[in-house]
C-alpha cells in the first residue's frame, strides 16, 4: 500500500529532475550509443588559455586534456607554421622561451633575426624548422614559479592533433584557435597554389567538420571561435567561413599588426560598427578594460558597455591565480577577481590559465543542472531514496 502511494512521488521526482536538465535523447535500438553532453551557453564561457597551462606546460596534449577534465568550455590554441607548411600549436614565433631547442646542438645554426611587428627579434623561429625537426623538441613551463616537473615530457603538437583532442572529448568541447602572426607566416612560409596561412587554417577546420554561424545547430555540434589580432585576416576569412570570429585587442600602446591602427581607433564606436559585420566579439587584454596603477585596479572604462551596445561579446584575457598577476584589490583571491569580472563588469567569456578554478567558482555561484545521468540512472537514484520508506 505504501509503495503504491509512493509511485506517483517517484515519477513526479523523475520528471522534475529530467525537466531541469537538457533534452533527453531516445535510447538506441541496437548497441550502446553515447550522446555527448552539449556545450553550456547560459553563463560566461570558460576558455582554457593554451590548455590548463597554469598546471602543465602550455599547448601540450596533457594541458588540453587537463582543461577538459577540469570542465572548460573551450580549449584555446595559437596556430603557427613549420617550414614545410604544417600548422602547429605554439604561442611564440620563436622556440626559445618554452622549448629545449637551445640544448639541441644540431640546431645551433638556425638562430636568426627577423622583423616582427616592427621589432628585431632574434631566436629560433618555428618556420625555420620542419615538422619532423620540431617534433624532436620538448615543451617546458614558461614561468619559473610554476610546477617544473613536466618540463621535457611533451612534444609540440600539430593543429590537427589539437582538433582530435576536442573531437575525442567525452562531452562537447569547443575550440578557440588564434591565427597567430599571419603577416609573418605569409612572409616566410609558402603553400602550393598560392594559398595563404589563413586559407590553410580554414581548410583544416572544414576538414574536421567545423562551420556554422554562432549558436546554429552545426555550430553547437562543434563550437568554434576564430580569433586574431589582425583585422584583415578576420575580414579575409569571412569570405571562407561563417564561423564566429573574435578580434583580439592588445595593450593601448600597441598598433594592430597588419593595419597599424591605434588602440583608440579599433575601440571606437565607428570601428565597432564596421567590424561587427565580420566578428561576433572582441578579446581585449583585461587591463585595458579596467586600468591598473601600482597593481590596483581603477574605475572601469566603458569598453564593455559600448561593445555590448554594438552586439559584440567581450572575452578578456588572461586570468591567472598567482599573486604575480592578481591585483591588490582582490586580496590574492582569484575567486574575488572572477566575481568582479563576471558580476560587475559583465564579460561573456574569460581566458584563464587555471580552468579548474574558474569552473569551480562558476559551479558554486551559478551551477548547471546535472545531466550526466541517464533517465534509468535517475529513476534508480530516486527509487533508492524512496523505497526504503515504502518498506518501513
Coordinates of C-alpha atoms in Angstrom, one line a residue:
X1 CA 0.0 0.0 0.0
X2 CA 2.7 2.4 1.0
X3 CA 4.7 1.5 -2.2
X4 CA 1.7 2.2 -4.3
X5 CA 1.3 5.6 -2.7
X6 CA 5.0 6.4 -3.3
X7 CA 4.9 5.6 -7.0
X8 CA 3.4 9.0 -8.0
X9 CA 6.2 10.6 -5.9
X10 CA 8.8 8.6 -7.8
X11 CA 7.5 9.6 -11.2
X12 CA 7.0 13.2 -10.2
X13 CA 10.6 13.4 -8.9
X14 CA 11.9 11.8 -12.1
X15 CA 10.0 14.3 -14.3
X16 CA 11.2 17.2 -12.1
X17 CA 14.9 16.1 -12.4
X18 CA 14.6 15.5 -16.2
X19 CA 12.9 18.8 -16.8
X20 CA 15.8 20.6 -15.1
X21 CA 18.3 19.1 -17.4
X22 CA 18.9 19.0 -21.2
X23 CA 16.7 17.4 -23.7
X24 CA 16.6 13.6 -23.2
X25 CA 17.5 11.5 -26.2
X26 CA 15.9 8.2 -27.1
X27 CA 17.7 5.0 -26.1
X28 CA 19.5 3.3 -29.1
X29 CA 17.7 0.4 -30.7
X30 CA 20.9 -1.6 -31.3
X31 CA 24.1 -1.5 -29.2
X32 CA 25.3 1.3 -27.0
X33 CA 25.3 4.8 -28.3
X34 CA 26.8 7.7 -26.3
X35 CA 25.2 11.1 -26.6
X36 CA 27.7 13.8 -25.6
X37 CA 26.7 16.4 -23.1
X38 CA 26.3 19.7 -25.0
X39 CA 28.1 22.9 -24.5
X40 CA 26.6 25.2 -21.9
X41 CA 25.6 28.6 -23.2
X42 CA 23.9 30.0 -20.1
X43 CA 26.9 31.6 -18.3
X44 CA 30.2 33.2 -19.4
X45 CA 32.5 30.8 -21.3
X46 CA 35.4 29.2 -19.5
X47 CA 38.2 29.4 -22.1
X48 CA 41.3 27.3 -21.4
X49 CA 44.1 29.6 -22.4
X50 CA 46.7 27.3 -24.1
X51 CA 45.1 24.5 -22.1
X52 CA 45.3 24.3 -18.3
X53 CA 48.8 25.8 -18.6
X54 CA 48.9 27.0 -15.0
X55 CA 49.5 23.4 -14.1
X56 CA 51.0 21.7 -17.2
X57 CA 53.2 23.3 -19.9
X58 CA 51.2 25.2 -22.5
X59 CA 49.8 24.0 -25.8
X60 CA 50.5 20.3 -25.0
X61 CA 48.1 17.4 -25.2
X62 CA 48.3 17.0 -21.5
X63 CA 47.4 20.6 -20.8
X64 CA 44.4 20.3 -23.1
X65 CA 43.2 17.0 -21.6
X66 CA 43.6 18.5 -18.1
X67 CA 41.5 21.5 -19.1
X68 CA 38.7 19.2 -20.4
X69 CA 38.9 17.2 -17.2
X70 CA 38.5 20.4 -15.2
X71 CA 35.4 21.5 -17.0
X72 CA 36.5 24.0 -19.6
X73 CA 34.0 25.1 -22.3
X74 CA 36.7 25.9 -24.9
X75 CA 40.3 24.9 -25.4
X76 CA 42.3 27.7 -26.9
X77 CA 45.4 27.5 -29.1
X78 CA 47.7 29.6 -31.1
X79 CA 48.4 28.5 -34.7
X80 CA 51.8 28.9 -36.4
X81 CA 53.5 27.0 -39.2
X82 CA 56.5 24.8 -39.6
X83 CA 59.0 25.3 -42.5
X84 CA 57.2 22.7 -44.6
X85 CA 53.8 24.3 -44.1
X86 CA 52.3 22.1 -41.3
X87 CA 50.1 24.0 -38.9
X88 CA 51.3 23.7 -35.3
X89 CA 50.1 24.7 -31.9
X90 CA 52.6 27.1 -30.4
X91 CA 52.4 30.6 -29.0
X92 CA 55.7 32.4 -29.6
X93 CA 57.1 32.8 -33.1
X94 CA 60.4 31.7 -31.6
X95 CA 61.0 28.5 -29.8
X96 CA 63.5 29.8 -27.2
X97 CA 61.2 30.5 -24.2
X98 CA 59.2 27.3 -23.9
X99 CA 61.2 24.5 -25.5
X100 CA 64.6 22.9 -25.1
X101 CA 65.8 24.0 -28.5
X102 CA 69.0 25.5 -27.0
X103 CA 70.1 22.1 -25.8
X104 CA 69.9 20.7 -29.4
X105 CA 73.4 21.5 -30.7
X106 CA 72.4 20.2 -34.2
X107 CA 70.1 23.3 -34.5
X108 CA 72.6 25.9 -33.2
X109 CA 73.0 27.4 -36.7
X110 CA 69.2 28.0 -37.0
X111 CA 69.2 31.2 -34.9
X112 CA 68.0 34.1 -36.9
X113 CA 66.9 37.8 -36.6
X114 CA 63.7 38.9 -38.3
X115 CA 61.5 41.9 -38.2
X116 CA 58.3 41.0 -36.2
X117 CA 55.8 43.8 -36.0
X118 CA 58.5 46.5 -36.2
X119 CA 60.8 44.8 -33.7
X120 CA 64.0 42.9 -34.5
X121 CA 63.6 39.6 -32.8
X122 CA 66.4 37.1 -32.5
X123 CA 65.8 33.4 -31.9
X124 CA 64.9 30.0 -33.3
X125 CA 61.8 30.6 -35.4
X126 CA 59.2 27.9 -35.9
X127 CA 59.2 28.4 -39.7
X128 CA 62.9 27.6 -39.9
X129 CA 62.2 24.0 -38.7
X130 CA 60.4 21.2 -40.5
X131 CA 57.7 19.4 -38.5
X132 CA 60.0 16.4 -38.1
X133 CA 62.6 18.6 -36.5
X134 CA 60.0 20.4 -34.3
X135 CA 58.8 17.0 -33.0
X136 CA 62.3 16.4 -31.6
X137 CA 61.8 19.3 -29.2
X138 CA 60.1 19.2 -25.8
X139 CA 58.0 21.8 -24.1
X140 CA 58.8 23.5 -20.8
X141 CA 56.9 25.6 -18.4
X142 CA 57.0 29.4 -19.3
X143 CA 57.1 30.7 -15.7
X144 CA 59.7 29.6 -13.1
X145 CA 57.3 30.0 -10.3
X146 CA 55.0 27.2 -11.8
X147 CA 55.4 23.5 -11.5
X148 CA 58.5 22.4 -13.3
X149 CA 58.1 18.6 -13.0
X150 CA 56.6 18.2 -16.5
X151 CA 59.4 20.0 -18.4
X152 CA 60.8 17.9 -21.2
X153 CA 57.9 15.5 -21.3
X154 CA 55.7 16.7 -24.1
X155 CA 56.3 17.5 -27.8
X156 CA 54.9 20.2 -29.9
X157 CA 51.5 19.2 -31.4
X158 CA 50.0 19.9 -34.8
X159 CA 46.8 21.7 -35.3
X160 CA 45.2 18.5 -36.5
X161 CA 46.3 16.7 -33.3
X162 CA 44.7 19.5 -31.3
X163 CA 41.4 19.1 -33.2
X164 CA 41.3 15.4 -32.5
X165 CA 41.6 16.2 -28.7
X166 CA 38.4 18.2 -28.9
X167 CA 36.8 15.6 -31.2
X168 CA 37.5 12.7 -28.8
X169 CA 36.5 14.5 -25.6
X170 CA 33.7 12.8 -23.6
X171 CA 31.5 15.8 -24.0
X172 CA 31.2 18.6 -26.5
X173 CA 34.2 20.9 -26.0
X174 CA 34.6 24.0 -28.2
X175 CA 37.9 25.2 -29.8
X176 CA 39.2 28.7 -29.9
X177 CA 42.2 28.9 -32.3
X178 CA 44.2 32.0 -33.0
X179 CA 45.5 32.9 -36.4
X180 CA 48.9 33.9 -35.0
X181 CA 51.2 36.4 -36.7
X182 CA 49.6 36.0 -40.1
X183 CA 51.8 38.7 -41.7
X184 CA 55.0 36.9 -40.5
X185 CA 53.7 33.5 -41.5
X186 CA 52.7 34.6 -45.0
X187 CA 56.1 36.2 -45.5
X188 CA 58.2 33.2 -44.6
X189 CA 56.0 30.1 -45.5
X190 CA 54.8 29.4 -49.0
X191 CA 51.9 26.9 -49.7
X192 CA 51.1 25.3 -53.0
X193 CA 48.7 27.1 -55.3
X194 CA 49.5 30.5 -53.8
X195 CA 47.4 29.7 -50.7
X196 CA 47.7 31.9 -47.6
X197 CA 48.2 31.0 -44.0
X198 CA 44.5 31.9 -43.4
X199 CA 43.4 29.5 -46.2
X200 CA 45.2 26.6 -44.6
X201 CA 43.6 27.3 -41.2
X202 CA 40.1 27.4 -42.6
X203 CA 40.7 24.3 -44.8
X204 CA 41.8 22.3 -41.8
X205 CA 38.8 23.4 -39.8
X206 CA 36.4 22.4 -42.6
X207 CA 38.2 19.1 -42.9
X208 CA 37.2 18.3 -39.3
X209 CA 33.6 19.4 -39.8
X210 CA 33.8 22.9 -38.2
X211 CA 31.5 25.6 -39.5
X212 CA 28.2 27.3 -38.9
X213 CA 27.2 30.7 -37.5
X214 CA 27.2 31.3 -33.8
X215 CA 24.6 29.1 -31.9
X216 CA 23.4 27.4 -35.1
X217 CA 22.8 23.7 -34.9
X218 CA 26.0 23.0 -36.8
X219 CA 28.0 25.3 -34.5
X220 CA 26.6 23.7 -31.4
X221 CA 27.8 20.3 -32.5
X222 CA 31.3 21.6 -32.9
X223 CA 31.6 25.0 -31.2
X224 CA 34.3 27.3 -32.6
X225 CA 35.6 30.9 -32.3
X226 CA 38.4 32.0 -34.6
X227 CA 40.5 34.8 -33.1
X228 CA 43.2 37.1 -34.3
X229 CA 45.0 40.4 -33.6
X230 CA 45.0 41.0 -37.4
X231 CA 41.7 42.6 -38.6
X232 CA 42.4 42.0 -42.2
X233 CA 42.8 38.2 -41.6
X234 CA 39.4 38.1 -39.9
X235 CA 37.8 40.1 -42.8
X236 CA 39.5 37.8 -45.3
X237 CA 38.3 34.5 -43.8
X238 CA 34.8 35.9 -43.6
X239 CA 34.6 35.0 -47.2
X240 CA 35.7 31.5 -46.4
X241 CA 33.7 30.5 -43.4
X242 CA 30.6 31.7 -41.5
X243 CA 32.2 30.5 -38.2
X244 CA 32.2 33.2 -35.5
X245 CA 35.3 35.4 -35.2
X246 CA 36.7 37.5 -32.4
X247 CA 39.0 40.5 -32.8
X248 CA 41.8 40.4 -30.2
X249 CA 42.9 43.8 -28.8
X250 CA 46.4 44.4 -27.5
X251 CA 47.7 47.0 -25.0
X252 CA 46.8 50.6 -25.5
X253 CA 50.4 51.3 -26.8
X254 CA 50.3 48.6 -29.5
X255 CA 49.1 49.2 -33.0
X256 CA 47.4 46.4 -35.0
X257 CA 50.0 44.1 -36.6
X258 CA 48.6 44.4 -40.1
X259 CA 46.8 47.7 -40.4
X260 CA 48.9 49.8 -38.0
X261 CA 45.7 51.2 -36.3
X262 CA 45.9 52.5 -32.8
X263 CA 44.0 51.1 -29.8
X264 CA 41.8 54.2 -29.8
X265 CA 40.9 53.6 -33.4
X266 CA 39.9 50.0 -33.1
X267 CA 37.9 50.5 -29.9
X268 CA 35.9 53.5 -31.2
X269 CA 32.2 53.2 -31.8
X270 CA 32.7 53.8 -35.5
X271 CA 35.1 50.9 -35.8
X272 CA 32.8 48.6 -33.7
X273 CA 30.0 49.5 -36.2
X274 CA 32.3 48.4 -39.0
X275 CA 33.9 45.3 -37.6
X276 CA 30.7 43.8 -36.3
X277 CA 29.9 42.8 -39.9
X278 CA 32.8 40.3 -39.6
X279 CA 33.1 39.4 -35.9
X280 CA 30.8 38.4 -33.0
X281 CA 33.1 39.8 -30.3
X282 CA 36.3 41.3 -29.1
X283 CA 39.1 39.9 -26.9
X284 CA 40.8 42.7 -25.1
X285 CA 43.6 42.5 -22.6
X286 CA 41.8 42.9 -19.3
X287 CA 44.0 45.8 -18.1
X288 CA 42.7 47.9 -20.9
X289 CA 39.1 47.4 -19.8
X290 CA 39.9 48.2 -16.2
X291 CA 43.1 50.3 -16.0
X292 CA 45.7 49.5 -13.4
X293 CA 48.1 51.7 -11.4
X294 CA 50.6 50.4 -8.8
X295 CA 48.8 47.0 -9.1
X296 CA 45.5 48.4 -8.1
X297 CA 42.5 48.3 -10.5
X298 CA 40.9 51.7 -11.1
X299 CA 37.4 52.6 -12.3
X300 CA 36.5 50.6 -15.4
X301 CA 36.2 52.1 -18.8
X302 CA 33.1 52.0 -20.8
X303 CA 34.6 49.5 -23.3
X304 CA 32.4 46.5 -22.3
X305 CA 29.2 48.6 -22.2
X306 CA 30.0 50.1 -25.7
X307 CA 30.9 46.7 -27.2
X308 CA 27.6 45.2 -25.9
X309 CA 25.7 48.2 -27.4
X310 CA 27.1 47.1 -30.7
X311 CA 26.0 43.5 -30.0
X312 CA 29.6 42.3 -29.6
X313 CA 30.7 39.8 -27.0
X314 CA 33.7 40.5 -24.7
X315 CA 36.2 37.8 -23.9
X316 CA 39.1 39.4 -22.0
X317 CA 42.5 37.7 -21.3
X318 CA 44.3 36.5 -19.2
X319 CA 43.1 35.4 -15.7
X320 CA 45.8 33.7 -13.6
X321 CA 45.8 32.6 -10.0
X322 CA 49.3 33.6 -8.8
X323 CA 50.0 36.7 -6.8
X324 CA 52.3 37.9 -9.5
X325 CA 49.2 38.5 -11.6
X326 CA 46.4 39.2 -9.1
X327 CA 45.8 42.9 -8.4
X328 CA 45.8 44.0 -4.8
X329 CA 42.1 44.8 -4.8
X330 CA 41.4 41.1 -5.0
X331 CA 43.3 40.2 -1.8
X332 CA 45.2 37.4 -3.6
X333 CA 41.9 35.6 -4.2
X334 CA 41.2 34.6 -7.8
X335 CA 37.5 34.0 -6.9
X336 CA 37.2 37.6 -6.0
X337 CA 38.6 38.5 -9.4
X338 CA 36.2 36.2 -11.2
X339 CA 33.3 37.6 -9.2
X340 CA 34.3 41.1 -10.2
X341 CA 34.6 40.5 -13.9
X342 CA 31.6 38.3 -14.2
X343 CA 29.1 40.0 -12.0
X344 CA 30.3 43.6 -12.0
X345 CA 31.9 44.1 -15.4
X346 CA 29.7 41.6 -17.1
X347 CA 32.0 39.9 -19.6
X348 CA 30.8 37.0 -21.8
X349 CA 33.9 34.7 -21.6
X350 CA 37.2 34.6 -19.8
X351 CA 40.6 33.3 -21.0
X352 CA 42.2 31.6 -18.0
X353 CA 45.4 29.6 -17.2
X354 CA 43.5 27.8 -14.4
X355 CA 40.3 26.3 -15.9
X356 CA 39.6 24.3 -12.7
X357 CA 39.4 27.4 -10.6
X358 CA 37.1 29.2 -12.9
X359 CA 34.9 26.1 -13.3
X360 CA 34.7 25.6 -9.5
X361 CA 33.8 29.3 -9.0
X362 CA 31.0 29.1 -11.6
X363 CA 29.7 25.8 -10.3
X364 CA 29.4 27.3 -6.8
X365 CA 27.8 30.6 -7.9
X366 CA 25.8 29.6 -11.0
X367 CA 25.6 25.8 -11.1
X368 CA 24.4 24.0 -14.2
X369 CA 21.8 21.2 -14.0
X370 CA 23.3 17.7 -13.5
X371 CA 22.8 16.0 -16.9
X372 CA 25.4 13.4 -16.5
X373 CA 23.0 10.6 -15.6
X374 CA 20.6 8.7 -18.0
X375 CA 16.9 8.5 -17.3
X376 CA 17.4 5.0 -16.0
X377 CA 20.1 6.1 -13.6
X378 CA 17.9 9.0 -12.4
X379 CA 15.0 6.6 -11.8
X380 CA 17.2 4.2 -9.9
X381 CA 18.7 7.0 -7.8
X382 CA 15.2 8.3 -6.9
X383 CA 13.9 4.8 -6.2
X384 CA 16.8 4.2 -3.8
X385 CA 15.8 7.2 -1.9
X386 CA 12.1 6.4 -1.7
X387 CA 11.8 2.6 -1.5
X388 CA 13.4 2.3 2.0
X389 CA 10.5 4.3 3.4
X390 CA 8.0 2.2 1.4
X391 CA 9.3 -0.9 3.1
X392 CA 9.1 0.6 6.5

